[in-house]
PDB file of C-alpha atoms in Angstrom:
ATOM      1  CA  MET A  17      -0.004   0.001  -0.010  1.00  0.00           C
ATOM      2  CA  PHE A  18       1.469   3.388  -1.160  1.00  0.00           C
ATOM      3  CA  GLY A  19       4.761   1.551  -1.519  1.00  0.00           C
ATOM      4  CA  LEU A  20       4.993   0.998   2.233  1.00  0.00           C
ATOM      5  CA  SER A  21       5.124  -2.262   4.180  1.00  0.00           C
ATOM      6  CA  PHE A  22       2.419  -3.281   6.644  1.00  0.00           C
ATOM      7  CA  THR A  23       4.930  -2.811   9.444  1.00  0.00           C
ATOM      8  CA  VAL A  24       5.579   0.743   8.530  1.00  0.00           C
ATOM      9  CA  LEU A  25       1.916   1.567   8.285  1.00  0.00           C
ATOM     10  CA  LEU A  26       1.367  -0.025  11.719  1.00  0.00           C
ATOM     11  CA  GLU A  27       4.193   2.086  13.053  1.00  0.00           C
ATOM     12  CA  VAL A  28       2.494   5.238  11.692  1.00  0.00           C
ATOM     13  CA  ILE A  29      -0.728   4.308  13.393  1.00  0.00           C
ATOM     14  CA  LEU A  30       1.054   3.668  16.717  1.00  0.00           C
ATOM     15  CA  ILE A  31       2.887   6.998  16.436  1.00  0.00           C
ATOM     16  CA  ASN A  32      -0.481   8.777  16.009  1.00  0.00           C
ATOM     17  CA  ILE A  33      -1.917   7.000  19.028  1.00  0.00           C
ATOM     18  CA  VAL A  34       1.002   8.065  21.200  1.00  0.00           C
ATOM     19  CA  LEU A  35       1.387  11.646  19.883  1.00  0.00           C
ATOM     20  CA  SER A  36      -2.255  12.637  19.390  1.00  0.00           C
ATOM     21  CA  GLY A  37      -2.850  12.829  23.147  1.00  0.00           C
ATOM     22  CA  ASP A  38      -1.661  16.368  23.673  1.00  0.00           C
ATOM     23  CA  ASN A  39      -3.579  17.524  20.580  1.00  0.00           C
ATOM     24  CA  ALA A  40      -6.825  16.008  22.013  1.00  0.00           C
ATOM     25  CA  VAL A  41      -6.139  17.814  25.321  1.00  0.00           C
ATOM     26  CA  VAL A  42      -5.813  21.191  23.708  1.00  0.00           C
ATOM     27  CA  ILE A  43      -9.077  20.696  21.735  1.00  0.00           C
ATOM     28  CA  ALA A  44     -10.934  19.640  24.916  1.00  0.00           C
ATOM     29  CA  MET A  45      -9.592  22.576  26.987  1.00  0.00           C
ATOM     30  CA  ALA A  46     -10.335  25.124  24.212  1.00  0.00           C
ATOM     31  CA  SER A  47     -13.914  23.997  23.874  1.00  0.00           C
ATOM     32  CA  ARG A  48     -14.798  23.284  27.502  1.00  0.00           C
ATOM     33  CA  ASN A  49     -16.000  26.841  28.351  1.00  0.00           C
ATOM     34  CA  ILE A  50     -18.389  27.431  25.401  1.00  0.00           C
ATOM     35  CA  PRO A  51     -22.046  26.426  25.401  1.00  0.00           C
ATOM     36  CA  LYS A  52     -22.597  22.725  25.097  1.00  0.00           C
ATOM     37  CA  ARG A  53     -24.618  23.056  21.899  1.00  0.00           C
ATOM     38  CA  GLN A  54     -21.525  24.619  20.223  1.00  0.00           C
ATOM     39  CA  GLN A  55     -18.827  22.232  21.629  1.00  0.00           C
ATOM     40  CA  LYS A  56     -19.114  19.639  18.870  1.00  0.00           C
ATOM     41  CA  LYS A  57     -19.163  22.326  16.168  1.00  0.00           C
ATOM     42  CA  ALA A  58     -15.978  23.952  17.720  1.00  0.00           C
ATOM     43  CA  ILE A  59     -14.291  20.533  17.795  1.00  0.00           C
ATOM     44  CA  PHE A  60     -15.229  19.813  14.148  1.00  0.00           C
ATOM     45  CA  TRP A  61     -14.194  23.185  12.684  1.00  0.00           C
ATOM     46  CA  GLY A  62     -11.149  23.471  14.904  1.00  0.00           C
ATOM     47  CA  THR A  63      -9.936  19.991  13.936  1.00  0.00           C
ATOM     48  CA  PHE A  64     -10.791  20.576  10.310  1.00  0.00           C
ATOM     49  CA  GLY A  65      -8.665  23.771  10.199  1.00  0.00           C
ATOM     50  CA  ALA A  66      -5.864  22.047  12.043  1.00  0.00           C
ATOM     51  CA  ILE A  67      -5.864  19.062   9.692  1.00  0.00           C
ATOM     52  CA  ILE A  68      -5.514  21.411   6.729  1.00  0.00           C
ATOM     53  CA  LEU A  69      -2.478  22.943   8.363  1.00  0.00           C
ATOM     54  CA  ARG A  70      -1.068  19.517   9.080  1.00  0.00           C
ATOM     55  CA  LEU A  71      -1.375  18.647   5.398  1.00  0.00           C
ATOM     56  CA  ILE A  72       0.506  21.770   4.537  1.00  0.00           C
ATOM     57  CA  PHE A  73       3.089  20.967   7.127  1.00  0.00           C
ATOM     58  CA  ALA A  74       3.384  17.488   5.755  1.00  0.00           C
ATOM     59  CA  ILE A  75       4.066  18.810   2.263  1.00  0.00           C
ATOM     60  CA  GLY A  76       6.498  21.629   3.388  1.00  0.00           C
ATOM     61  CA  ILE A  77       8.044  19.972   6.480  1.00  0.00           C
ATOM     62  CA  VAL A  78      11.488  19.732   4.980  1.00  0.00           C
ATOM     63  CA  TYR A  79      11.558  23.409   4.032  1.00  0.00           C
ATOM     64  CA  LEU A  80       9.864  24.487   7.259  1.00  0.00           C
ATOM     65  CA  LEU A  81      12.492  22.895   9.424  1.00  0.00           C
ATOM     66  CA  ARG A  82      15.236  24.745   7.665  1.00  0.00           C
ATOM     67  CA  LEU A  83      13.968  27.998   9.202  1.00  0.00           C
ATOM     68  CA  PRO A  84      15.871  28.931  12.390  1.00  0.00           C
ATOM     69  CA  PHE A  85      14.155  28.796  15.743  1.00  0.00           C
ATOM     70  CA  VAL A  86      10.889  27.414  14.402  1.00  0.00           C
ATOM     71  CA  SER A  87      10.672  24.897  17.151  1.00  0.00           C
ATOM     72  CA  PHE A  88      11.616  27.424  19.948  1.00  0.00           C
ATOM     73  CA  VAL A  89       9.077  30.009  18.831  1.00  0.00           C
ATOM     74  CA  GLY A  90       6.416  27.293  18.574  1.00  0.00           C
ATOM     75  CA  GLY A  91       7.237  26.350  22.141  1.00  0.00           C
ATOM     76  CA  LEU A  92       6.811  29.963  23.335  1.00  0.00           C
ATOM     77  CA  LEU A  93       3.479  30.179  21.590  1.00  0.00           C
ATOM     78  CA  LEU A  94       2.282  26.988  23.256  1.00  0.00           C
ATOM     79  CA  VAL A  95       3.254  28.302  26.729  1.00  0.00           C
ATOM     80  CA  TYR A  96       1.032  31.359  26.039  1.00  0.00           C
ATOM     81  CA  ILE A  97      -1.771  29.170  24.829  1.00  0.00           C
ATOM     82  CA  ALA A  98      -1.484  26.820  27.812  1.00  0.00           C
ATOM     83  CA  ILE A  99      -1.860  29.791  30.214  1.00  0.00           C
ATOM     84  CA  LYS A 100      -4.711  31.331  28.186  1.00  0.00           C
ATOM     85  CA  LEU A 101      -6.646  27.993  28.214  1.00  0.00           C
ATOM     86  CA  LEU A 102      -6.068  27.564  31.993  1.00  0.00           C
ATOM     87  CA  LEU A 103      -7.351  31.062  32.809  1.00  0.00           C
ATOM     88  CA  GLY A 104     -10.347  30.702  30.378  1.00  0.00           C
ATOM     89  CA  GLU A 105     -12.380  33.421  28.707  1.00  0.00           C
ATOM     90  CA  ASP A 106     -14.496  36.191  30.234  1.00  0.00           C
ATOM     91  CA  GLU A 107     -17.777  35.075  31.720  1.00  0.00           C
ATOM     92  CA  GLU A 108     -19.680  37.310  29.279  1.00  0.00           C
ATOM     93  CA  ASN A 109     -18.206  35.392  26.408  1.00  0.00           C
ATOM     94  CA  HIS A 110     -19.242  32.112  28.002  1.00  0.00           C
ATOM     95  CA  ARG A 111     -22.882  33.201  28.224  1.00  0.00           C
ATOM     96  CA  ASP A 112     -22.983  34.830  24.810  1.00  0.00           C
ATOM     97  CA  GLY A 113     -21.269  31.932  23.012  1.00  0.00           C
ATOM     98  CA  GLY A 114     -20.478  33.862  19.852  1.00  0.00           C
ATOM     99  CA  LEU A 115     -17.048  35.309  20.482  1.00  0.00           C
ATOM    100  CA  SER A 116     -15.952  32.359  22.625  1.00  0.00           C
ATOM    101  CA  PHE A 117     -16.925  29.913  19.836  1.00  0.00           C
ATOM    102  CA  ILE A 118     -14.781  31.730  17.282  1.00  0.00           C
ATOM    103  CA  SER A 119     -11.994  32.068  19.945  1.00  0.00           C
ATOM    104  CA  ALA A 120     -12.162  28.316  20.734  1.00  0.00           C
ATOM    105  CA  VAL A 121     -11.889  27.346  17.016  1.00  0.00           C
ATOM    106  CA  LYS A 122      -9.021  29.712  16.524  1.00  0.00           C
ATOM    107  CA  THR A 123      -7.165  28.424  19.591  1.00  0.00           C
ATOM    108  CA  ILE A 124      -7.698  24.790  18.509  1.00  0.00           C
ATOM    109  CA  ILE A 125      -6.298  25.504  15.011  1.00  0.00           C
ATOM    110  CA  ILE A 126      -3.207  27.400  16.215  1.00  0.00           C
ATOM    111  CA  ALA A 127      -2.281  25.134  19.134  1.00  0.00           C
ATOM    112  CA  ASP A 128      -2.951  21.892  17.316  1.00  0.00           C
ATOM    113  CA  ALA A 129      -0.899  23.120  14.276  1.00  0.00           C
ATOM    114  CA  ILE A 130       2.051  23.956  16.525  1.00  0.00           C
ATOM    115  CA  MET A 131       1.940  20.563  18.288  1.00  0.00           C
ATOM    116  CA  SER A 132       1.494  18.753  14.988  1.00  0.00           C
ATOM    117  CA  LEU A 133       5.203  19.330  14.141  1.00  0.00           C
ATOM    118  CA  ASP A 134       6.219  16.388  16.288  1.00  0.00           C
ATOM    119  CA  ASN A 135       3.536  14.193  14.760  1.00  0.00           C
ATOM    120  CA  VAL A 136       4.495  15.073  11.204  1.00  0.00           C
ATOM    121  CA  LEU A 137       8.222  14.762  12.005  1.00  0.00           C
ATOM    122  CA  ALA A 138       7.848  11.308  13.537  1.00  0.00           C
ATOM    123  CA  ILE A 139       5.645  10.091  10.727  1.00  0.00           C
ATOM    124  CA  ALA A 140       8.054  11.534   8.107  1.00  0.00           C
ATOM    125  CA  GLY A 141      10.909   9.546   9.701  1.00  0.00           C
ATOM    126  CA  ALA A 142       8.844   6.390   9.842  1.00  0.00           C
ATOM    127  CA  VAL A 143       7.914   6.416   6.166  1.00  0.00           C
ATOM    128  CA  GLU A 144      11.341   7.764   5.127  1.00  0.00           C
ATOM    129  CA  GLY A 145       9.952  10.896   3.468  1.00  0.00           C
ATOM    130  CA  ASN A 146       7.217   9.144   1.412  1.00  0.00           C
ATOM    131  CA  ILE A 147       4.775  11.954   0.951  1.00  0.00           C
ATOM    132  CA  VAL A 148       1.725   9.609   0.512  1.00  0.00           C
ATOM    133  CA  GLY A 149       2.753   7.833   3.685  1.00  0.00           C
ATOM    134  CA  ILE A 150       2.979  11.125   5.555  1.00  0.00           C
ATOM    135  CA  LEU A 151      -0.543  12.096   4.254  1.00  0.00           C
ATOM    136  CA  PHE A 152      -1.850   8.698   5.358  1.00  0.00           C
ATOM    137  CA  GLY A 153      -0.492   9.379   8.859  1.00  0.00           C
ATOM    138  CA  VAL A 154      -2.242  12.763   9.015  1.00  0.00           C
ATOM    139  CA  VAL A 155      -5.606  11.228   7.917  1.00  0.00           C
ATOM    140  CA  VAL A 156      -5.253   8.487  10.523  1.00  0.00           C
ATOM    141  CA  SER A 157      -4.814  11.084  13.212  1.00  0.00           C
ATOM    142  CA  ILE A 158      -8.213  12.714  12.603  1.00  0.00           C
ATOM    143  CA  PRO A 159     -10.486  10.134  14.294  1.00  0.00           C
ATOM    144  CA  LEU A 160      -7.962   9.716  17.170  1.00  0.00           C
ATOM    145  CA  VAL A 161      -7.890  13.364  17.959  1.00  0.00           C
ATOM    146  CA  VAL A 162     -11.659  13.945  17.623  1.00  0.00           C
ATOM    147  CA  PHE A 163     -12.637  10.900  19.692  1.00  0.00           C
ATOM    148  CA  GLY A 164      -9.923  11.563  22.326  1.00  0.00           C
ATOM    149  CA  SER A 165     -10.864  15.256  22.714  1.00  0.00           C
ATOM    150  CA  GLN A 166     -14.535  14.351  23.346  1.00  0.00           C
ATOM    151  CA  LEU A 167     -13.586  11.844  26.072  1.00  0.00           C
ATOM    152  CA  ILE A 168     -11.240  14.404  27.758  1.00  0.00           C
ATOM    153  CA  LEU A 169     -13.924  17.109  27.522  1.00  0.00           C
ATOM    154  CA  LYS A 170     -16.418  14.845  29.301  1.00  0.00           C
ATOM    155  CA  ALA A 171     -13.915  14.053  32.004  1.00  0.00           C
ATOM    156  CA  MET A 172     -13.186  17.814  32.500  1.00  0.00           C
ATOM    157  CA  GLU A 173     -16.854  18.540  32.901  1.00  0.00           C
ATOM    158  CA  LYS A 174     -17.082  16.026  35.784  1.00  0.00           C
ATOM    159  CA  PHE A 175     -13.629  16.823  37.262  1.00  0.00           C
ATOM    160  CA  PRO A 176     -12.544  20.431  36.495  1.00  0.00           C
ATOM    161  CA  ILE A 177      -9.251  19.843  38.229  1.00  0.00           C
ATOM    162  CA  ILE A 178      -8.203  17.813  35.155  1.00  0.00           C
ATOM    163  CA  SER A 179      -7.750  21.140  33.339  1.00  0.00           C
ATOM    164  CA  TYR A 180      -4.632  21.747  35.333  1.00  0.00           C
ATOM    165  CA  GLY A 181      -3.224  18.432  34.212  1.00  0.00           C
ATOM    166  CA  GLY A 182      -4.146  19.293  30.582  1.00  0.00           C
ATOM    167  CA  ALA A 183      -2.355  22.656  30.883  1.00  0.00           C
ATOM    168  CA  GLY A 184       0.619  20.872  32.409  1.00  0.00           C
ATOM    169  CA  ILE A 185       0.775  18.474  29.381  1.00  0.00           C
ATOM    170  CA  LEU A 186       0.796  21.470  26.986  1.00  0.00           C
ATOM    171  CA  ALA A 187       3.384  23.277  29.044  1.00  0.00           C
ATOM    172  CA  TRP A 188       5.690  20.204  29.088  1.00  0.00           C
ATOM    173  CA  THR A 189       5.241  19.794  25.284  1.00  0.00           C
ATOM    174  CA  ALA A 190       6.189  23.429  24.930  1.00  0.00           C
ATOM    175  CA  GLY A 191       9.315  22.960  26.999  1.00  0.00           C
ATOM    176  CA  GLU A 192      10.355  19.964  24.905  1.00  0.00           C
ATOM    177  CA  MET A 193       9.842  21.858  21.699  1.00  0.00           C
ATOM    178  CA  MET A 194      12.056  24.700  23.017  1.00  0.00           C
ATOM    179  CA  ILE A 195      14.923  22.472  24.092  1.00  0.00           C
ATOM    180  CA  GLY A 196      14.570  20.508  20.851  1.00  0.00           C
ATOM    181  CA  GLU A 197      15.557  23.573  18.831  1.00  0.00           C
ATOM    182  CA  PRO A 198      18.609  22.480  16.704  1.00  0.00           C
ATOM    183  CA  LYS A 199      20.218  25.969  17.089  1.00  0.00           C
ATOM    184  CA  LEU A 200      20.304  25.609  20.885  1.00  0.00           C
ATOM    185  CA  LYS A 201      21.602  22.049  21.172  1.00  0.00           C
ATOM    186  CA  TYR A 202      25.197  23.019  21.743  1.00  0.00           C
ATOM    187  CA  PHE A 203      24.258  25.404  24.580  1.00  0.00           C
ATOM    188  CA  LEU A 204      21.982  23.094  26.585  1.00  0.00           C
ATOM    189  CA  THR A 205      23.335  20.547  29.079  1.00  0.00           C
ATOM    190  CA  GLU A 206      21.609  17.283  29.908  1.00  0.00           C
ATOM    191  CA  ASP A 207      20.356  18.781  33.160  1.00  0.00           C
ATOM    192  CA  LEU A 208      18.559  21.558  31.356  1.00  0.00           C
ATOM    193  CA  HIS A 209      16.734  19.019  29.168  1.00  0.00           C
ATOM    194  CA  LEU A 210      14.716  18.073  32.249  1.00  0.00           C
ATOM    195  CA  LEU A 211      14.834  21.365  34.106  1.00  0.00           C
ATOM    196  CA  ILE A 212      13.384  23.575  31.449  1.00  0.00           C
ATOM    197  CA  PRO A 213      10.220  21.636  30.691  1.00  0.00           C
ATOM    198  CA  THR A 214       9.714  21.039  34.438  1.00  0.00           C
ATOM    199  CA  ALA A 215      10.120  24.748  35.259  1.00  0.00           C
ATOM    200  CA  ILE A 216       7.706  25.814  32.478  1.00  0.00           C
ATOM    201  CA  THR A 217       5.124  23.259  33.631  1.00  0.00           C
ATOM    202  CA  VAL A 218       5.315  24.428  37.224  1.00  0.00           C
ATOM    203  CA  LEU A 219       5.150  28.041  36.155  1.00  0.00           C
ATOM    204  CA  VAL A 220       2.109  27.594  33.959  1.00  0.00           C
ATOM    205  CA  ILE A 221       0.163  25.632  36.484  1.00  0.00           C
ATOM    206  CA  GLY A 222       1.186  27.964  39.285  1.00  0.00           C
ATOM    207  CA  LEU A 223       0.176  31.094  37.370  1.00  0.00           C
ATOM    208  CA  GLY A 224      -3.142  29.474  36.420  1.00  0.00           C
ATOM    209  CA  TYR A 225      -3.856  28.422  39.971  1.00  0.00           C
ATOM    210  CA  ILE A 226      -3.041  31.750  41.596  1.00  0.00           C
ATOM    211  CA  SER A 227      -4.967  33.750  38.936  1.00  0.00           C
ATOM    212  CA  ASN A 228      -8.077  31.574  39.222  1.00  0.00           C
ATOM    213  CA  LYS A 229      -7.881  31.809  43.067  1.00  0.00           C
ATOM    214  CA  ILE A 230      -7.777  35.651  42.849  1.00  0.00           C
ATOM    215  CA  LYS A 231     -10.736  35.692  40.386  1.00  0.00           C
ATOM    216  CA  THR A 232     -12.895  33.480  42.682  1.00  0.00           C
ATOM    217  CA  ALA A 233     -11.883  35.264  45.909  1.00  0.00           C
TER     218      ALA A 233
END
């Protein structure tokens, strides 16, 4: 199939199962504060937009990665998004539903696209640059992300504390993207490879917790 062995296709599917978790988390967090009737629409349109960007990444990944500090800047953006998702939108937007729906879709597309770099890279390595194999991997990821985000969303509705865990996952992913920047690999020691993602995760969760405490005080 597509000039790829069954083993390679299975590897692509397994990569998606492992790496689609954080994408599902960001979709669930972005849509958790909008009216229930709009949540499925936000997940659909957000995922649709993100998949389009994944396909573009899949085609241009070789050229994209030649740009300096792409991974580092992506990590910084993800830190901002993790904090924003943890703090939530204004209550007026929650009740109105209009602005928050657009905001949720926009956040899903941006964050999912940023985090899709690792998915596309891993798949590109598995299929050895076979563009059809890369596209197959992107298509396989769609049901995994959509189904996973709906499960996480339901869990967050029952246990709001899970949102801190979700923000932590996004923050850790951001830290790993930043230390994975090729331009910085000669300056970062082994200790920093663990310290930076840990510090970013603690900072994001801490800021979110303190800000939410102040708002509810």
